[in-house]
PDB file of C-alpha atoms in Angstrom:
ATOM      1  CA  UNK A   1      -3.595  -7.763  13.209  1.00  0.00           C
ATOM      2  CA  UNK A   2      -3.228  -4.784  11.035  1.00  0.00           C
ATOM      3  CA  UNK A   3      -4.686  -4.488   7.780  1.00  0.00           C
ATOM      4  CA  UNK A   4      -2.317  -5.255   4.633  1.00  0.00           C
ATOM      5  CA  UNK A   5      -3.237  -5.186   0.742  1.00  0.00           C
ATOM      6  CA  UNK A   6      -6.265  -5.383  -0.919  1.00  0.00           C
ATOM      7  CA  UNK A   7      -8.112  -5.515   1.867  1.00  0.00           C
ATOM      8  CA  UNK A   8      -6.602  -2.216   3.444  1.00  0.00           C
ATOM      9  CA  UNK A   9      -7.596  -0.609   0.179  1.00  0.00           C
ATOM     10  CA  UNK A  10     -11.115  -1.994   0.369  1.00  0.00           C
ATOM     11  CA  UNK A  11     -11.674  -0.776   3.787  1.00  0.00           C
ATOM     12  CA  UNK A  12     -10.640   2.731   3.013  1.00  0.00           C
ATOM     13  CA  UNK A  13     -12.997   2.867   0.143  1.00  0.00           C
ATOM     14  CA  UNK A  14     -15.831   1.761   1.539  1.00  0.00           C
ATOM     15  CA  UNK A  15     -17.664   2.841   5.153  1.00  0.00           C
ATOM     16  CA  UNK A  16     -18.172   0.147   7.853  1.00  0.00           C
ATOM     17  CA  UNK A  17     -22.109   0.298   7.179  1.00  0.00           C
ATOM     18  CA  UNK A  18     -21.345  -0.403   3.733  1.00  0.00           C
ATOM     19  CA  UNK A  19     -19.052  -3.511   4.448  1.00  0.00           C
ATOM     20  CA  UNK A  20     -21.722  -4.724   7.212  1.00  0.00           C
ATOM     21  CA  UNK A  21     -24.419  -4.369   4.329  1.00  0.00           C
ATOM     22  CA  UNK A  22     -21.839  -6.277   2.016  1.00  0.00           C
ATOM     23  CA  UNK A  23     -21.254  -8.927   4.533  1.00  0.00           C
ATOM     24  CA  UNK A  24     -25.247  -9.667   5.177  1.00  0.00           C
ATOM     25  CA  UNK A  25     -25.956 -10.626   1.101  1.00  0.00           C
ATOM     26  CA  UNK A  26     -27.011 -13.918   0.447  1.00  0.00           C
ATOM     27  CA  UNK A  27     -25.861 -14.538  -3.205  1.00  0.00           C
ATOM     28  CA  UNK A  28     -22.437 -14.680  -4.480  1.00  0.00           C
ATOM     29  CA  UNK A  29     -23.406 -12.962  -7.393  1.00  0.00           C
ATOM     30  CA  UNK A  30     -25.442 -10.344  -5.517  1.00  0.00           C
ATOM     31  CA  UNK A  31     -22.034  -9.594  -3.771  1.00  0.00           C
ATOM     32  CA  UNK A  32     -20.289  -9.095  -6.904  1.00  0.00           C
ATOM     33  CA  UNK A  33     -22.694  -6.823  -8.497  1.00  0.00           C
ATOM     34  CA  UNK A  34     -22.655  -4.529  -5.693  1.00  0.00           C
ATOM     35  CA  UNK A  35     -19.011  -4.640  -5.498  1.00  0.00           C
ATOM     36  CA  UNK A  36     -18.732  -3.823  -9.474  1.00  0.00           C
ATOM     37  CA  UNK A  37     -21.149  -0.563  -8.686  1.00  0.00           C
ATOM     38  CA  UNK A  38     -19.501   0.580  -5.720  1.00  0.00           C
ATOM     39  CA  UNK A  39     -16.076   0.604  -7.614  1.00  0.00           C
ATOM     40  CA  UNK A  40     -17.331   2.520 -10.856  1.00  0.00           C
ATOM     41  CA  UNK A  41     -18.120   5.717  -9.184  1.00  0.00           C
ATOM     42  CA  UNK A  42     -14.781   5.116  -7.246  1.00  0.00           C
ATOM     43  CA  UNK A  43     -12.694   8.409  -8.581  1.00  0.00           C
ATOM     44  CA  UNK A  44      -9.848   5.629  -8.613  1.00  0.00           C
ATOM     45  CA  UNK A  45      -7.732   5.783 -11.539  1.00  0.00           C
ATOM     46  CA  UNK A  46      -4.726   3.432 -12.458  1.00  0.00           C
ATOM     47  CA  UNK A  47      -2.000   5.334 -12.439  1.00  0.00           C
ATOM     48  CA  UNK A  48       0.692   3.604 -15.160  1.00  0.00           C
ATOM     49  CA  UNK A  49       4.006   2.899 -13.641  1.00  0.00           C
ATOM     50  CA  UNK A  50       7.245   3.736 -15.828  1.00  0.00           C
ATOM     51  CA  UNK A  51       8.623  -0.157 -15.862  1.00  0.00           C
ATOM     52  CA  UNK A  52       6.696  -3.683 -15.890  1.00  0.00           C
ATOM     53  CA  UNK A  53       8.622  -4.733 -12.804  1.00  0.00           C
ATOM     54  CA  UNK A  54       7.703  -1.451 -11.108  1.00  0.00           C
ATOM     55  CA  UNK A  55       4.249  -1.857 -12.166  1.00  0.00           C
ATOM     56  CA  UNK A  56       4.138  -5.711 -10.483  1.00  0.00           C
ATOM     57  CA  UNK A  57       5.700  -5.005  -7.635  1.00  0.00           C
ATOM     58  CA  UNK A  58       3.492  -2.204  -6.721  1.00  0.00           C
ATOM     59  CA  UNK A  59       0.558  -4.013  -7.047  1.00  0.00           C
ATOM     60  CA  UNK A  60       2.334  -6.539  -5.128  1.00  0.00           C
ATOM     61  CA  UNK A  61       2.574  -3.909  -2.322  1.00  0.00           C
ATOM     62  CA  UNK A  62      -1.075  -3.196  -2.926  1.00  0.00           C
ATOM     63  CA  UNK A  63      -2.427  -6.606  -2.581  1.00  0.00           C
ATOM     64  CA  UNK A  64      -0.684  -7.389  -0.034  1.00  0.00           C
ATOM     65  CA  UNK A  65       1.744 -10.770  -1.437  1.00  0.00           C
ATOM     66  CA  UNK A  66       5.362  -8.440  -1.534  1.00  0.00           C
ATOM     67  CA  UNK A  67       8.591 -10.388  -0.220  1.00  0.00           C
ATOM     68  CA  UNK A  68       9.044  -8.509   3.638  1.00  0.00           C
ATOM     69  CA  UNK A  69       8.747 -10.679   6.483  1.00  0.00           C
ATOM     70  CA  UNK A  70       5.191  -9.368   7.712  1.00  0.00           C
ATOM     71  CA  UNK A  71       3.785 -10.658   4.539  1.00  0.00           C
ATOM     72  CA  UNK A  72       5.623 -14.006   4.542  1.00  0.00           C
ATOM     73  CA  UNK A  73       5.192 -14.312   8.328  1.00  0.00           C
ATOM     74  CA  UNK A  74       1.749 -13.985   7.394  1.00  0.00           C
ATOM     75  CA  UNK A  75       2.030 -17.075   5.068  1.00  0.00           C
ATOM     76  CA  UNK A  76       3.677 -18.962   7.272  1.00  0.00           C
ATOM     77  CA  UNK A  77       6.870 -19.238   4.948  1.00  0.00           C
ATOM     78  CA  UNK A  78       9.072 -17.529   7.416  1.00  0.00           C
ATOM     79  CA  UNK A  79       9.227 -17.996  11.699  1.00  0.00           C
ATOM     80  CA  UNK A  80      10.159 -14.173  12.094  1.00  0.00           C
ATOM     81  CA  UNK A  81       8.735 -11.105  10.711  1.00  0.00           C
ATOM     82  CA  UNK A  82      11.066  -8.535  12.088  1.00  0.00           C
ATOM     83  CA  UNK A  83      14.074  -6.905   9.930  1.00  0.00           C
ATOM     84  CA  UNK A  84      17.354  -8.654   9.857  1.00  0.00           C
ATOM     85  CA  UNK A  85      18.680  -5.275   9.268  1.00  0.00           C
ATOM     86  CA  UNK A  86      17.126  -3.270  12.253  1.00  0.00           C
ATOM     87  CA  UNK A  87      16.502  -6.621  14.126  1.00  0.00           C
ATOM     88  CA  UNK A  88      13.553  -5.834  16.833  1.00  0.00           C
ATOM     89  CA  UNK A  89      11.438  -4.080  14.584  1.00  0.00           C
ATOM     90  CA  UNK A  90       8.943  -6.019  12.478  1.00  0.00           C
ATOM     91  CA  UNK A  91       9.691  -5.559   8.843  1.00  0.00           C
ATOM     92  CA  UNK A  92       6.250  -3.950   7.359  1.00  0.00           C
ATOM     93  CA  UNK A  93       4.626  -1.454   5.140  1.00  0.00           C
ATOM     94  CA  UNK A  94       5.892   1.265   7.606  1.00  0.00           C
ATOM     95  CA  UNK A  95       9.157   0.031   8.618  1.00  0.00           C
ATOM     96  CA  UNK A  96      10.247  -0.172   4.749  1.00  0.00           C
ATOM     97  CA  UNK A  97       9.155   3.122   3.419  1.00  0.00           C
ATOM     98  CA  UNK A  98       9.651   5.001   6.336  1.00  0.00           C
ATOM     99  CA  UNK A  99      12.276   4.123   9.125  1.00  0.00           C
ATOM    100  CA  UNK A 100      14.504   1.095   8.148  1.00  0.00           C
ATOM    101  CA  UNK A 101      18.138   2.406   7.995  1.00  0.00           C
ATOM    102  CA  UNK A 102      19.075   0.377   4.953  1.00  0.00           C
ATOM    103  CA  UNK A 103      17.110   2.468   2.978  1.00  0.00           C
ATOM    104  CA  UNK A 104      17.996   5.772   4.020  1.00  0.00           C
ATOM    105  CA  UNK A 105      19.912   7.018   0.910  1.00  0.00           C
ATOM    106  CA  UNK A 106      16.536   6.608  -1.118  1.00  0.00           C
ATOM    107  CA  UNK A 107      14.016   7.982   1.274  1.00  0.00           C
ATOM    108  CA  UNK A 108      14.594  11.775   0.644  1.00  0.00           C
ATOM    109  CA  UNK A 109      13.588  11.532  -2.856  1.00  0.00           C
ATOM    110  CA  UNK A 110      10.405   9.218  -2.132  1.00  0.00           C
ATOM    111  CA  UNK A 111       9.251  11.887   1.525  1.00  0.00           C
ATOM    112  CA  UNK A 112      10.312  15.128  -1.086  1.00  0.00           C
ATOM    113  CA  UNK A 113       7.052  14.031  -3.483  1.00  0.00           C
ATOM    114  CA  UNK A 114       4.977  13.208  -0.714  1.00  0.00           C
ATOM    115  CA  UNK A 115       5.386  16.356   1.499  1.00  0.00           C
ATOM    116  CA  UNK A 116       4.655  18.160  -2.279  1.00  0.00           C
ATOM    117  CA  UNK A 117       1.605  16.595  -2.522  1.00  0.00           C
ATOM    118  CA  UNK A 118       0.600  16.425   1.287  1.00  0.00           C
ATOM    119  CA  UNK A 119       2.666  18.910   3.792  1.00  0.00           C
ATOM    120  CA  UNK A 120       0.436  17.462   6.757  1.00  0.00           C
ATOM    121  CA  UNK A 121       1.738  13.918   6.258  1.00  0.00           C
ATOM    122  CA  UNK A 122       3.530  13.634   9.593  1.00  0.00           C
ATOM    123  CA  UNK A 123       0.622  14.184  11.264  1.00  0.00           C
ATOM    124  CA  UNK A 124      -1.292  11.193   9.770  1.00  0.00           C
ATOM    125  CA  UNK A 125      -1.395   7.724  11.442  1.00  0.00           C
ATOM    126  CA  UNK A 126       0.812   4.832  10.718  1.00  0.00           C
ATOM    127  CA  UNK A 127      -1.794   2.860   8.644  1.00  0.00           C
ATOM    128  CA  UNK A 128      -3.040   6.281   6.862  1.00  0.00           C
ATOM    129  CA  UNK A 129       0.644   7.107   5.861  1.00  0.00           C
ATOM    130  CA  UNK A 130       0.748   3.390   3.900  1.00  0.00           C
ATOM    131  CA  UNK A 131      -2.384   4.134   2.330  1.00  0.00           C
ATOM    132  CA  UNK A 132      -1.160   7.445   1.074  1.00  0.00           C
ATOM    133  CA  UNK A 133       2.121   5.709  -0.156  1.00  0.00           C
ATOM    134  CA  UNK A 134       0.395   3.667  -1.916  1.00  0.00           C
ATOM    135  CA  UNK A 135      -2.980   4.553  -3.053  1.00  0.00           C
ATOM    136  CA  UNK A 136      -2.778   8.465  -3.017  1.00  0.00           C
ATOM    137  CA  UNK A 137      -5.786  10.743  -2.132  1.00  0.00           C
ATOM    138  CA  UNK A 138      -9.022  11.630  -3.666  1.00  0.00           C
ATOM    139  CA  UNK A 139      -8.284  15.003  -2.938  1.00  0.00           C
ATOM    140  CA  UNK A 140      -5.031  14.889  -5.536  1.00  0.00           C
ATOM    141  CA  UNK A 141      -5.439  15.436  -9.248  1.00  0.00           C
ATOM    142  CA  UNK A 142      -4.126  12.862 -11.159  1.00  0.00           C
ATOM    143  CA  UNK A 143      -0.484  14.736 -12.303  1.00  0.00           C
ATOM    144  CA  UNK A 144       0.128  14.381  -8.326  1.00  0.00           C
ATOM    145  CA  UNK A 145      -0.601  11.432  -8.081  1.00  0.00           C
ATOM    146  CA  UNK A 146       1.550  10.118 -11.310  1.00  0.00           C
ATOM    147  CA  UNK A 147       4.183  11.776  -9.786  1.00  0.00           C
ATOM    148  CA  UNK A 148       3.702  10.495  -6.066  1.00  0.00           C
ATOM    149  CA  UNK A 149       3.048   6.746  -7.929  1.00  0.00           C
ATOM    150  CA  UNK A 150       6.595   6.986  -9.781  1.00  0.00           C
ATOM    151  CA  UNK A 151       8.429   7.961  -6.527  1.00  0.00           C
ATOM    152  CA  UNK A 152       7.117   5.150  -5.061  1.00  0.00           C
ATOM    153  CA  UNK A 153       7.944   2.511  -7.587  1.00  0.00           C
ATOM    154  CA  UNK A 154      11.264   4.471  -8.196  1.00  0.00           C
ATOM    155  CA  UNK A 155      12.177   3.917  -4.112  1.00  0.00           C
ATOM    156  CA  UNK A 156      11.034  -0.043  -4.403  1.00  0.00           C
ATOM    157  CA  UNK A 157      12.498  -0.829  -7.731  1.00  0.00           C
ATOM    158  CA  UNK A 158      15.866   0.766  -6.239  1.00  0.00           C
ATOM    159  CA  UNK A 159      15.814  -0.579  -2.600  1.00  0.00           C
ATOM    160  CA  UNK A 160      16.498  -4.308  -5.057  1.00  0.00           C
ATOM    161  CA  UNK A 161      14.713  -5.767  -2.018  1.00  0.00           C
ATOM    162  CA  UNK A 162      12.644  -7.383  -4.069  1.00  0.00           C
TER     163      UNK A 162
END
Protein backbone atom coordinates (compact mmCIF):
# COMPACT_ATOMS: atom_id res chain seq x y z
CA UNK A 1 0.00 0.00 0.00
CA UNK A 2 1.10 3.43 -0.88
CA UNK A 3 2.18 5.86 1.51
CA UNK A 4 -0.51 8.60 2.68
CA UNK A 5 -0.06 11.57 5.32
CA UNK A 6 2.22 12.06 7.88
CA UNK A 7 3.95 9.27 7.26
CA UNK A 8 4.60 10.10 3.45
CA UNK A 9 6.00 13.35 4.76
CA UNK A 10 8.22 11.59 7.26
CA UNK A 11 9.66 9.32 4.76
CA UNK A 12 10.61 12.06 2.40
CA UNK A 13 12.39 13.87 5.11
CA UNK A 14 14.30 11.45 6.41
CA UNK A 15 16.75 8.62 4.51
CA UNK A 16 15.98 4.88 4.97
CA UNK A 17 19.29 4.53 7.17
CA UNK A 18 17.96 7.14 9.25
CA UNK A 19 14.43 5.50 9.76
CA UNK A 20 16.27 1.94 10.26
CA UNK A 21 18.45 3.80 13.00
CA UNK A 22 15.05 5.31 14.34
CA UNK A 23 13.37 2.02 14.34
CA UNK A 24 16.37 0.11 16.39
CA UNK A 25 16.08 2.73 19.72
CA UNK A 26 15.13 1.26 22.77
CA UNK A 27 13.50 4.19 24.73
CA UNK A 28 10.43 6.00 23.89
CA UNK A 29 11.90 9.03 24.91
CA UNK A 30 15.19 8.38 23.10
CA UNK A 31 12.90 8.21 19.95
CA UNK A 32 11.42 11.45 20.58
CA UNK A 33 14.51 13.35 21.17
CA UNK A 34 15.97 12.29 18.03
CA UNK A 35 12.87 12.98 16.22
CA UNK A 36 12.71 16.71 17.84
CA UNK A 37 16.56 17.19 16.42
CA UNK A 38 16.07 15.80 13.16
CA UNK A 39 13.04 18.20 12.57
CA UNK A 40 14.82 21.53 13.79
CA UNK A 41 17.36 21.67 11.11
CA UNK A 42 14.42 20.61 8.76
CA UNK A 43 14.32 23.95 6.36
CA UNK A 44 10.43 23.22 6.82
CA UNK A 45 8.47 26.21 7.38
CA UNK A 46 4.61 26.46 7.99
CA UNK A 47 3.35 28.13 5.41
CA UNK A 48 -0.09 30.10 6.81
CA UNK A 49 -3.11 29.32 4.79
CA UNK A 50 -5.57 32.35 3.93
CA UNK A 51 -8.82 30.67 5.83
CA UNK A 52 -9.11 28.35 9.10
CA UNK A 53 -11.00 25.77 7.08
CA UNK A 54 -8.31 25.89 4.39
CA UNK A 55 -5.73 25.68 6.94
CA UNK A 56 -7.56 22.25 8.56
CA UNK A 57 -8.22 20.70 5.69
CA UNK A 58 -4.78 20.88 4.40
CA UNK A 59 -3.33 19.46 7.20
CA UNK A 60 -6.00 17.01 6.89
CA UNK A 61 -4.53 16.18 3.43
CA UNK A 62 -1.14 16.14 5.08
CA UNK A 63 -1.81 13.72 7.78
CA UNK A 64 -3.46 11.67 5.98
CA UNK A 65 -7.44 11.64 7.83
CA UNK A 66 -9.23 13.85 4.60
CA UNK A 67 -12.86 12.56 3.55
CA UNK A 68 -11.87 10.53 -0.13
CA UNK A 69 -12.53 7.00 -0.20
CA UNK A 70 -8.73 5.81 -0.04
CA UNK A 71 -8.54 7.35 3.32
CA UNK A 72 -11.88 6.04 4.62
CA UNK A 73 -11.34 2.70 2.85
CA UNK A 74 -8.36 2.77 4.85
CA UNK A 75 -10.47 3.10 8.08
CA UNK A 76 -12.67 0.72 7.25
CA UNK A 77 -15.70 3.26 7.22
CA UNK A 78 -16.40 2.71 3.61
CA UNK A 79 -16.39 -0.97 1.37
CA UNK A 80 -15.08 0.96 -1.82
CA UNK A 81 -12.36 3.34 -2.35
CA UNK A 82 -12.80 4.16 -5.96
CA UNK A 83 -14.64 7.53 -7.25
CA UNK A 84 -18.34 7.48 -7.65
CA UNK A 85 -17.69 10.08 -10.18
CA UNK A 86 -15.03 8.32 -12.46
CA UNK A 87 -16.14 4.88 -11.04
CA UNK A 88 -12.99 2.36 -11.68
CA UNK A 89 -10.49 4.58 -10.51
CA UNK A 90 -9.63 4.65 -6.81
CA UNK A 91 -10.35 8.03 -5.38
CA UNK A 92 -6.74 9.22 -3.91
CA UNK A 93 -4.24 11.93 -3.48
CA UNK A 94 -3.61 11.68 -7.31
CA UNK A 95 -6.91 11.03 -8.66
CA UNK A 96 -8.29 14.33 -6.83
CA UNK A 97 -5.73 16.88 -7.70
CA UNK A 98 -4.86 15.63 -10.86
CA UNK A 99 -7.28 13.55 -13.16
CA UNK A 100 -10.86 13.30 -11.69
CA UNK A 101 -13.22 15.03 -14.23
CA UNK A 102 -15.37 16.66 -11.59
CA UNK A 103 -12.78 18.88 -10.87
CA UNK A 104 -11.65 20.00 -14.08
CA UNK A 105 -12.87 23.66 -14.03
CA UNK A 106 -10.45 24.24 -10.95
CA UNK A 107 -7.38 22.40 -12.01
CA UNK A 108 -5.88 25.06 -14.42
CA UNK A 109 -5.49 27.52 -11.76
CA UNK A 110 -4.00 24.91 -9.11
CA UNK A 111 -1.26 23.07 -12.41
CA UNK A 112 -0.65 27.16 -13.55
CA UNK A 113 1.27 27.71 -9.86
CA UNK A 114 2.82 24.51 -9.91
CA UNK A 115 4.38 24.48 -13.46
CA UNK A 116 5.61 28.32 -12.11
CA UNK A 117 7.30 26.93 -9.46
CA UNK A 118 8.40 23.49 -11.05
CA UNK A 119 8.24 23.29 -15.14
CA UNK A 120 9.60 19.56 -14.81
CA UNK A 121 6.56 18.42 -12.83
CA UNK A 122 5.21 16.01 -15.43
CA UNK A 123 8.10 14.22 -15.35
CA UNK A 124 7.95 13.37 -11.59
CA UNK A 125 6.33 10.16 -10.23
CA UNK A 126 2.86 9.77 -8.98
CA UNK A 127 3.79 9.76 -5.22
CA UNK A 128 6.51 12.70 -5.84
CA UNK A 129 3.77 14.87 -7.59
CA UNK A 130 1.51 14.53 -4.07
CA UNK A 131 4.39 15.41 -2.13
CA UNK A 132 5.03 18.49 -4.18
CA UNK A 133 1.23 19.39 -3.92
CA UNK A 134 1.41 19.31 -0.72
CA UNK A 135 4.61 19.86 0.99
CA UNK A 136 6.55 21.94 -1.70
CA UNK A 137 10.38 21.67 -2.25
CA UNK A 138 13.43 22.58 -0.38
CA UNK A 139 14.69 23.95 -3.37
CA UNK A 140 11.66 26.82 -3.38
CA UNK A 141 11.96 30.02 -1.40
CA UNK A 142 9.30 30.54 0.76
CA UNK A 143 7.15 33.36 -1.58
CA UNK A 144 6.81 30.10 -3.94
CA UNK A 145 5.86 28.16 -1.79
CA UNK A 146 3.05 30.63 -0.11
CA UNK A 147 1.88 30.92 -3.35
CA UNK A 148 1.94 27.11 -4.42
CA UNK A 149 0.29 26.48 -0.57
CA UNK A 150 -2.72 28.99 -1.38
CA UNK A 151 -3.43 27.32 -4.79
CA UNK A 152 -3.71 24.32 -3.15
CA UNK A 153 -6.06 25.19 -0.36
CA UNK A 154 -7.84 27.55 -2.91
CA UNK A 155 -8.52 24.16 -5.34
CA UNK A 156 -9.73 22.03 -2.02
CA UNK A 157 -11.68 24.68 -0.29
CA UNK A 158 -13.51 25.15 -3.84
CA UNK A 159 -13.85 21.47 -5.03
CA UNK A 160 -16.66 21.67 -1.49
CA UNK A 161 -15.67 17.99 -1.42
CA UNK A 162 -14.99 18.28 1.83
Amino acid sequence: RGLVGSEMCIRDRVSSNTVTKLKNLTSLSVFKTRIIKMFRKSSFQPVPCKTREGEILLQRFKLGTTQLRCDLFRVNVVDDPHCIYCQNVIEDYHHFFLECSLYNNLRPDLLGEIFAICPDFQTLRKRAKIVFILNGSDECNKESITKLMHAVEKYIVSSKRF
